[in-house]
Amino acid sequence: MHRRLLLCSTLCIATWLAGCSFAPSSYTLSQADLQTIVAKSFPREYPMLGLVSITVQAPTLQFKPETNRINATMTAQLMGKVLPHRYDGGLDVDFALRYEPKDHTLRATQVQVNSLMMTGLPDALSVMLHAYAPRVAAQAIDDVVLHTLRDEDLAKLEKADRLPARFTVTNDGLRIDFAAKDKTAQ
């Protein structure tokens, strides 16, 4: 009799706990999900010396699990008052990720410019572009929002006293791991 009562109460507690909204230990965002989110922040335009500007379109993302980074390639156009016409090209960058607790977003950071190419650019403009390009290219993707935690996720994390802790780029997507809040940091 006691054994049945213990088994029954254990099953009831287990069922009740399963119904509770526990915070997940992690979840994964697919490449398609991130692609859709990032596209909302583009196109972006950046002036250079007040004479020309470069406009970059929404990037195509590729995961680089071996370096825990994301690669972004995008088309770019260089135009301005001092140019006879628009020059088309491309931009290729890699970036890491950081969590911004103020607005619960996951953002691009530590941008590395792999290349910025414009076709048919005169030599003088090519020199200027290569002098300023790394900074402009880094600005094009730095701090771009890749994901915002949903309100329901935040509520679960708050109840479980957890925070986003680690971001891992995998072949399947971007895994976001959660860890207990550090009581000493508050």
PDB file of C-alpha atoms in Angstrom:
ATOM      1  CA  MET A   1       0.000   0.000   0.000  1.00  0.00           C
ATOM      2  CA  HIS A   2       2.759   2.457   0.940  1.00  0.00           C
ATOM      3  CA  ARG A   3       4.656   1.523  -2.166  1.00  0.00           C
ATOM      4  CA  ARG A   4       1.603   2.300  -4.356  1.00  0.00           C
ATOM      5  CA  LEU A   5       1.051   5.610  -2.582  1.00  0.00           C
ATOM      6  CA  LEU A   6       4.704   6.556  -3.053  1.00  0.00           C
ATOM      7  CA  LEU A   7       4.605   5.551  -6.727  1.00  0.00           C
ATOM      8  CA  CYS A   8       1.371   7.454  -7.287  1.00  0.00           C
ATOM      9  CA  SER A   9       2.645  10.613  -5.573  1.00  0.00           C
ATOM     10  CA  THR A  10       5.943  10.393  -7.499  1.00  0.00           C
ATOM     11  CA  LEU A  11       4.036  10.125 -10.776  1.00  0.00           C
ATOM     12  CA  CYS A  12       1.811  13.066  -9.820  1.00  0.00           C
ATOM     13  CA  ILE A  13       4.801  15.232  -8.965  1.00  0.00           C
ATOM     14  CA  ALA A  14       6.593  14.217 -12.166  1.00  0.00           C
ATOM     15  CA  THR A  15       3.488  15.036 -14.206  1.00  0.00           C
ATOM     16  CA  TRP A  16       3.111  18.387 -12.460  1.00  0.00           C
ATOM     17  CA  LEU A  17       6.779  19.238 -13.034  1.00  0.00           C
ATOM     18  CA  ALA A  18       6.540  18.276 -16.700  1.00  0.00           C
ATOM     19  CA  GLY A  19       3.676  20.746 -17.068  1.00  0.00           C
ATOM     20  CA  CYS A  20       5.677  23.587 -15.557  1.00  0.00           C
ATOM     21  CA  SER A  21       7.326  26.001 -17.941  1.00  0.00           C
ATOM     22  CA  PHE A  22      10.994  25.294 -17.326  1.00  0.00           C
ATOM     23  CA  ALA A  23      13.569  27.351 -19.149  1.00  0.00           C
ATOM     24  CA  PRO A  24      15.378  25.406 -21.825  1.00  0.00           C
ATOM     25  CA  SER A  25      19.078  24.726 -21.364  1.00  0.00           C
ATOM     26  CA  SER A  26      19.595  25.733 -25.023  1.00  0.00           C
ATOM     27  CA  TYR A  27      17.924  26.151 -28.364  1.00  0.00           C
ATOM     28  CA  THR A  28      19.116  26.352 -31.961  1.00  0.00           C
ATOM     29  CA  LEU A  29      18.277  28.898 -34.641  1.00  0.00           C
ATOM     30  CA  SER A  30      18.518  27.684 -38.225  1.00  0.00           C
ATOM     31  CA  GLN A  31      20.476  29.433 -40.937  1.00  0.00           C
ATOM     32  CA  ALA A  32      17.190  30.340 -42.648  1.00  0.00           C
ATOM     33  CA  ASP A  33      15.853  31.929 -39.430  1.00  0.00           C
ATOM     34  CA  LEU A  34      18.974  34.064 -39.038  1.00  0.00           C
ATOM     35  CA  GLN A  35      18.960  34.984 -42.722  1.00  0.00           C
ATOM     36  CA  THR A  36      15.398  36.329 -42.414  1.00  0.00           C
ATOM     37  CA  ILE A  37      16.163  38.318 -39.262  1.00  0.00           C
ATOM     38  CA  VAL A  38      19.367  39.889 -40.620  1.00  0.00           C
ATOM     39  CA  ALA A  39      17.726  40.873 -43.913  1.00  0.00           C
ATOM     40  CA  LYS A  40      15.459  43.262 -42.005  1.00  0.00           C
ATOM     41  CA  SER A  41      18.478  45.484 -41.178  1.00  0.00           C
ATOM     42  CA  PHE A  42      19.415  46.081 -44.839  1.00  0.00           C
ATOM     43  CA  PRO A  43      20.120  47.829 -47.148  1.00  0.00           C
ATOM     44  CA  ARG A  44      22.566  50.073 -45.309  1.00  0.00           C
ATOM     45  CA  GLU A  45      24.384  53.123 -46.635  1.00  0.00           C
ATOM     46  CA  TYR A  46      27.712  54.497 -45.378  1.00  0.00           C
ATOM     47  CA  PRO A  47      29.234  57.814 -46.521  1.00  0.00           C
ATOM     48  CA  MET A  48      32.992  58.082 -47.030  1.00  0.00           C
ATOM     49  CA  LEU A  49      34.565  61.535 -46.746  1.00  0.00           C
ATOM     50  CA  GLY A  50      31.282  63.142 -47.811  1.00  0.00           C
ATOM     51  CA  LEU A  51      32.151  62.465 -51.449  1.00  0.00           C
ATOM     52  CA  VAL A  52      31.005  58.916 -52.037  1.00  0.00           C
ATOM     53  CA  SER A  53      28.922  56.366 -50.226  1.00  0.00           C
ATOM     54  CA  ILE A  54      28.794  52.622 -50.211  1.00  0.00           C
ATOM     55  CA  THR A  55      25.484  50.798 -49.958  1.00  0.00           C
ATOM     56  CA  VAL A  56      25.394  47.154 -48.922  1.00  0.00           C
ATOM     57  CA  GLN A  57      22.499  44.789 -49.450  1.00  0.00           C
ATOM     58  CA  ALA A  58      21.289  41.986 -47.171  1.00  0.00           C
ATOM     59  CA  PRO A  59      24.015  39.374 -46.718  1.00  0.00           C
ATOM     60  CA  THR A  60      24.022  35.683 -47.423  1.00  0.00           C
ATOM     61  CA  LEU A  61      25.092  33.910 -44.235  1.00  0.00           C
ATOM     62  CA  GLN A  62      27.242  30.810 -43.929  1.00  0.00           C
ATOM     63  CA  PHE A  63      28.104  29.086 -40.670  1.00  0.00           C
ATOM     64  CA  LYS A  64      31.763  28.468 -39.843  1.00  0.00           C
ATOM     65  CA  PRO A  65      31.668  25.977 -36.939  1.00  0.00           C
ATOM     66  CA  GLU A  66      35.443  25.438 -37.063  1.00  0.00           C
ATOM     67  CA  THR A  67      35.998  29.048 -35.910  1.00  0.00           C
ATOM     68  CA  ASN A  68      32.639  29.627 -34.150  1.00  0.00           C
ATOM     69  CA  ARG A  69      31.964  32.528 -36.503  1.00  0.00           C
ATOM     70  CA  ILE A  70      29.491  33.429 -39.221  1.00  0.00           C
ATOM     71  CA  ASN A  71      30.468  34.513 -42.729  1.00  0.00           C
ATOM     72  CA  ALA A  72      28.438  37.163 -44.544  1.00  0.00           C
ATOM     73  CA  THR A  73      28.744  37.959 -48.247  1.00  0.00           C
ATOM     74  CA  MET A  74      26.794  40.854 -49.695  1.00  0.00           C
ATOM     75  CA  THR A  75      26.558  42.934 -52.811  1.00  0.00           C
ATOM     76  CA  ALA A  76      27.725  46.529 -52.563  1.00  0.00           C
ATOM     77  CA  GLN A  77      27.400  49.663 -54.676  1.00  0.00           C
ATOM     78  CA  LEU A  78      29.732  52.655 -54.616  1.00  0.00           C
ATOM     79  CA  MET A  79      28.229  55.945 -55.783  1.00  0.00           C
ATOM     80  CA  GLY A  80      28.571  59.659 -55.221  1.00  0.00           C
ATOM     81  CA  LYS A  81      28.769  63.170 -56.612  1.00  0.00           C
ATOM     82  CA  VAL A  82      32.363  62.765 -57.770  1.00  0.00           C
ATOM     83  CA  LEU A  83      31.747  59.478 -59.592  1.00  0.00           C
ATOM     84  CA  PRO A  84      30.691  59.252 -63.230  1.00  0.00           C
ATOM     85  CA  HIS A  85      28.418  56.285 -62.458  1.00  0.00           C
ATOM     86  CA  ARG A  86      27.681  53.591 -59.889  1.00  0.00           C
ATOM     87  CA  TYR A  87      30.237  50.839 -59.302  1.00  0.00           C
ATOM     88  CA  ASP A  88      29.066  47.381 -58.284  1.00  0.00           C
ATOM     89  CA  GLY A  89      30.984  44.925 -56.177  1.00  0.00           C
ATOM     90  CA  GLY A  90      30.890  42.675 -53.180  1.00  0.00           C
ATOM     91  CA  LEU A  91      31.801  42.509 -49.525  1.00  0.00           C
ATOM     92  CA  ASP A  92      32.859  39.426 -47.571  1.00  0.00           C
ATOM     93  CA  VAL A  93      33.152  39.504 -43.749  1.00  0.00           C
ATOM     94  CA  ASP A  94      33.290  37.106 -40.799  1.00  0.00           C
ATOM     95  CA  PHE A  95      31.974  37.934 -37.340  1.00  0.00           C
ATOM     96  CA  ALA A  96      31.489  36.571 -33.841  1.00  0.00           C
ATOM     97  CA  LEU A  97      28.451  37.045 -31.615  1.00  0.00           C
ATOM     98  CA  ARG A  98      27.632  38.874 -28.395  1.00  0.00           C
ATOM     99  CA  TYR A  99      24.569  39.150 -26.178  1.00  0.00           C
ATOM    100  CA  GLU A 100      23.164  42.621 -25.428  1.00  0.00           C
ATOM    101  CA  PRO A 101      21.232  42.351 -22.125  1.00  0.00           C
ATOM    102  CA  LYS A 102      19.626  45.814 -22.458  1.00  0.00           C
ATOM    103  CA  ASP A 103      17.342  44.688 -25.287  1.00  0.00           C
ATOM    104  CA  HIS A 104      17.876  40.901 -25.129  1.00  0.00           C
ATOM    105  CA  THR A 105      19.428  40.702 -28.579  1.00  0.00           C
ATOM    106  CA  LEU A 106      22.174  38.653 -30.134  1.00  0.00           C
ATOM    107  CA  ARG A 107      24.444  40.913 -32.208  1.00  0.00           C
ATOM    108  CA  ALA A 108      27.373  40.703 -34.608  1.00  0.00           C
ATOM    109  CA  THR A 109      30.767  41.713 -33.183  1.00  0.00           C
ATOM    110  CA  GLN A 110      34.513  41.342 -33.887  1.00  0.00           C
ATOM    111  CA  VAL A 111      33.985  41.858 -37.621  1.00  0.00           C
ATOM    112  CA  GLN A 112      36.849  40.781 -39.893  1.00  0.00           C
ATOM    113  CA  VAL A 113      36.843  42.069 -43.464  1.00  0.00           C
ATOM    114  CA  ASN A 114      37.913  39.348 -45.895  1.00  0.00           C
ATOM    115  CA  SER A 115      37.420  41.357 -49.082  1.00  0.00           C
ATOM    116  CA  LEU A 116      35.746  44.379 -50.644  1.00  0.00           C
ATOM    117  CA  MET A 117      35.873  44.489 -54.419  1.00  0.00           C
ATOM    118  CA  MET A 118      34.417  46.996 -56.890  1.00  0.00           C
ATOM    119  CA  THR A 119      34.554  46.311 -60.613  1.00  0.00           C
ATOM    120  CA  GLY A 120      35.898  48.956 -63.002  1.00  0.00           C
ATOM    121  CA  LEU A 121      36.997  51.350 -60.271  1.00  0.00           C
ATOM    122  CA  PRO A 122      39.645  53.942 -61.345  1.00  0.00           C
ATOM    123  CA  ASP A 123      43.028  53.620 -59.577  1.00  0.00           C
ATOM    124  CA  ALA A 124      42.636  56.778 -57.427  1.00  0.00           C
ATOM    125  CA  LEU A 125      39.252  55.631 -56.145  1.00  0.00           C
ATOM    126  CA  SER A 126      40.559  52.132 -55.601  1.00  0.00           C
ATOM    127  CA  VAL A 127      43.299  53.488 -53.315  1.00  0.00           C
ATOM    128  CA  MET A 128      40.749  55.552 -51.353  1.00  0.00           C
ATOM    129  CA  LEU A 129      38.359  52.613 -51.111  1.00  0.00           C
ATOM    130  CA  HIS A 130      41.027  50.284 -49.764  1.00  0.00           C
ATOM    131  CA  ALA A 131      42.123  52.912 -47.222  1.00  0.00           C
ATOM    132  CA  TYR A 132      38.622  53.348 -45.799  1.00  0.00           C
ATOM    133  CA  ALA A 133      36.994  50.053 -46.767  1.00  0.00           C
ATOM    134  CA  PRO A 134      37.840  47.976 -43.689  1.00  0.00           C
ATOM    135  CA  ARG A 135      36.210  50.487 -41.362  1.00  0.00           C
ATOM    136  CA  VAL A 136      33.158  50.946 -43.600  1.00  0.00           C
ATOM    137  CA  ALA A 137      32.829  47.219 -44.166  1.00  0.00           C
ATOM    138  CA  ALA A 138      33.051  46.518 -40.429  1.00  0.00           C
ATOM    139  CA  GLN A 139      30.356  49.151 -39.794  1.00  0.00           C
ATOM    140  CA  ALA A 140      28.114  47.440 -42.337  1.00  0.00           C
ATOM    141  CA  ILE A 141      27.673  44.367 -40.152  1.00  0.00           C
ATOM    142  CA  ASP A 142      28.927  45.346 -36.672  1.00  0.00           C
ATOM    143  CA  ASP A 143      26.159  45.349 -34.075  1.00  0.00           C
ATOM    144  CA  VAL A 144      23.545  44.017 -36.517  1.00  0.00           C
ATOM    145  CA  VAL A 145      20.802  42.185 -34.615  1.00  0.00           C
ATOM    146  CA  LEU A 146      20.742  38.481 -35.460  1.00  0.00           C
ATOM    147  CA  HIS A 147      18.130  37.434 -32.937  1.00  0.00           C
ATOM    148  CA  THR A 148      15.918  38.872 -30.207  1.00  0.00           C
ATOM    149  CA  LEU A 149      14.813  36.613 -27.374  1.00  0.00           C
ATOM    150  CA  ARG A 150      11.031  36.310 -27.308  1.00  0.00           C
ATOM    151  CA  ASP A 151       9.051  37.535 -24.304  1.00  0.00           C
ATOM    152  CA  GLU A 152       7.920  33.999 -23.448  1.00  0.00           C
ATOM    153  CA  ASP A 153      11.560  32.803 -23.505  1.00  0.00           C
ATOM    154  CA  LEU A 154      12.599  35.691 -21.284  1.00  0.00           C
ATOM    155  CA  ALA A 155       9.838  34.912 -18.786  1.00  0.00           C
ATOM    156  CA  LYS A 156      10.963  31.267 -18.565  1.00  0.00           C
ATOM    157  CA  LEU A 157      14.595  32.316 -18.164  1.00  0.00           C
ATOM    158  CA  GLU A 158      13.692  34.823 -15.458  1.00  0.00           C
ATOM    159  CA  LYS A 159      11.732  32.192 -13.514  1.00  0.00           C
ATOM    160  CA  ALA A 160      14.647  29.776 -13.764  1.00  0.00           C
ATOM    161  CA  ASP A 161      17.165  32.542 -12.921  1.00  0.00           C
ATOM    162  CA  ARG A 162      19.109  31.933 -16.151  1.00  0.00           C
ATOM    163  CA  LEU A 163      20.817  34.029 -18.846  1.00  0.00           C
ATOM    164  CA  PRO A 164      22.155  33.392 -22.350  1.00  0.00           C
ATOM    165  CA  ALA A 165      25.732  32.266 -21.733  1.00  0.00           C
ATOM    166  CA  ARG A 166      27.335  30.790 -24.831  1.00  0.00           C
ATOM    167  CA  PHE A 167      26.731  30.932 -28.571  1.00  0.00           C
ATOM    168  CA  THR A 168      27.993  28.063 -30.679  1.00  0.00           C
ATOM    169  CA  VAL A 169      27.969  28.045 -34.454  1.00  0.00           C
ATOM    170  CA  THR A 170      27.221  24.497 -35.636  1.00  0.00           C
ATOM    171  CA  ASN A 171      26.451  22.921 -38.994  1.00  0.00           C
ATOM    172  CA  ASP A 172      22.783  22.746 -37.934  1.00  0.00           C
ATOM    173  CA  GLY A 173      22.463  26.339 -36.799  1.00  0.00           C
ATOM    174  CA  LEU A 174      23.337  28.751 -34.040  1.00  0.00           C
ATOM    175  CA  ARG A 175      22.977  27.111 -30.623  1.00  0.00           C
ATOM    176  CA  ILE A 176      22.280  29.422 -27.701  1.00  0.00           C
ATOM    177  CA  ASP A 177      23.121  27.882 -24.317  1.00  0.00           C
ATOM    178  CA  PHE A 178      21.754  29.240 -21.052  1.00  0.00           C
ATOM    179  CA  ALA A 179      23.412  29.218 -17.618  1.00  0.00           C
ATOM    180  CA  ALA A 180      22.471  30.228 -14.096  1.00  0.00           C
ATOM    181  CA  LYS A 181      22.773  33.912 -13.290  1.00  0.00           C
ATOM    182  CA  ASP A 182      25.872  34.787 -11.297  1.00  0.00           C
ATOM    183  CA  LYS A 183      24.500  36.034  -7.974  1.00  0.00           C
ATOM    184  CA  THR A 184      27.727  37.900  -7.202  1.00  0.00           C
ATOM    185  CA  ALA A 185      27.493  39.949 -10.427  1.00  0.00           C
ATOM    186  CA  GLN A 186      24.144  41.482  -9.500  1.00  0.00           C
TER     187      GLN A 186
END
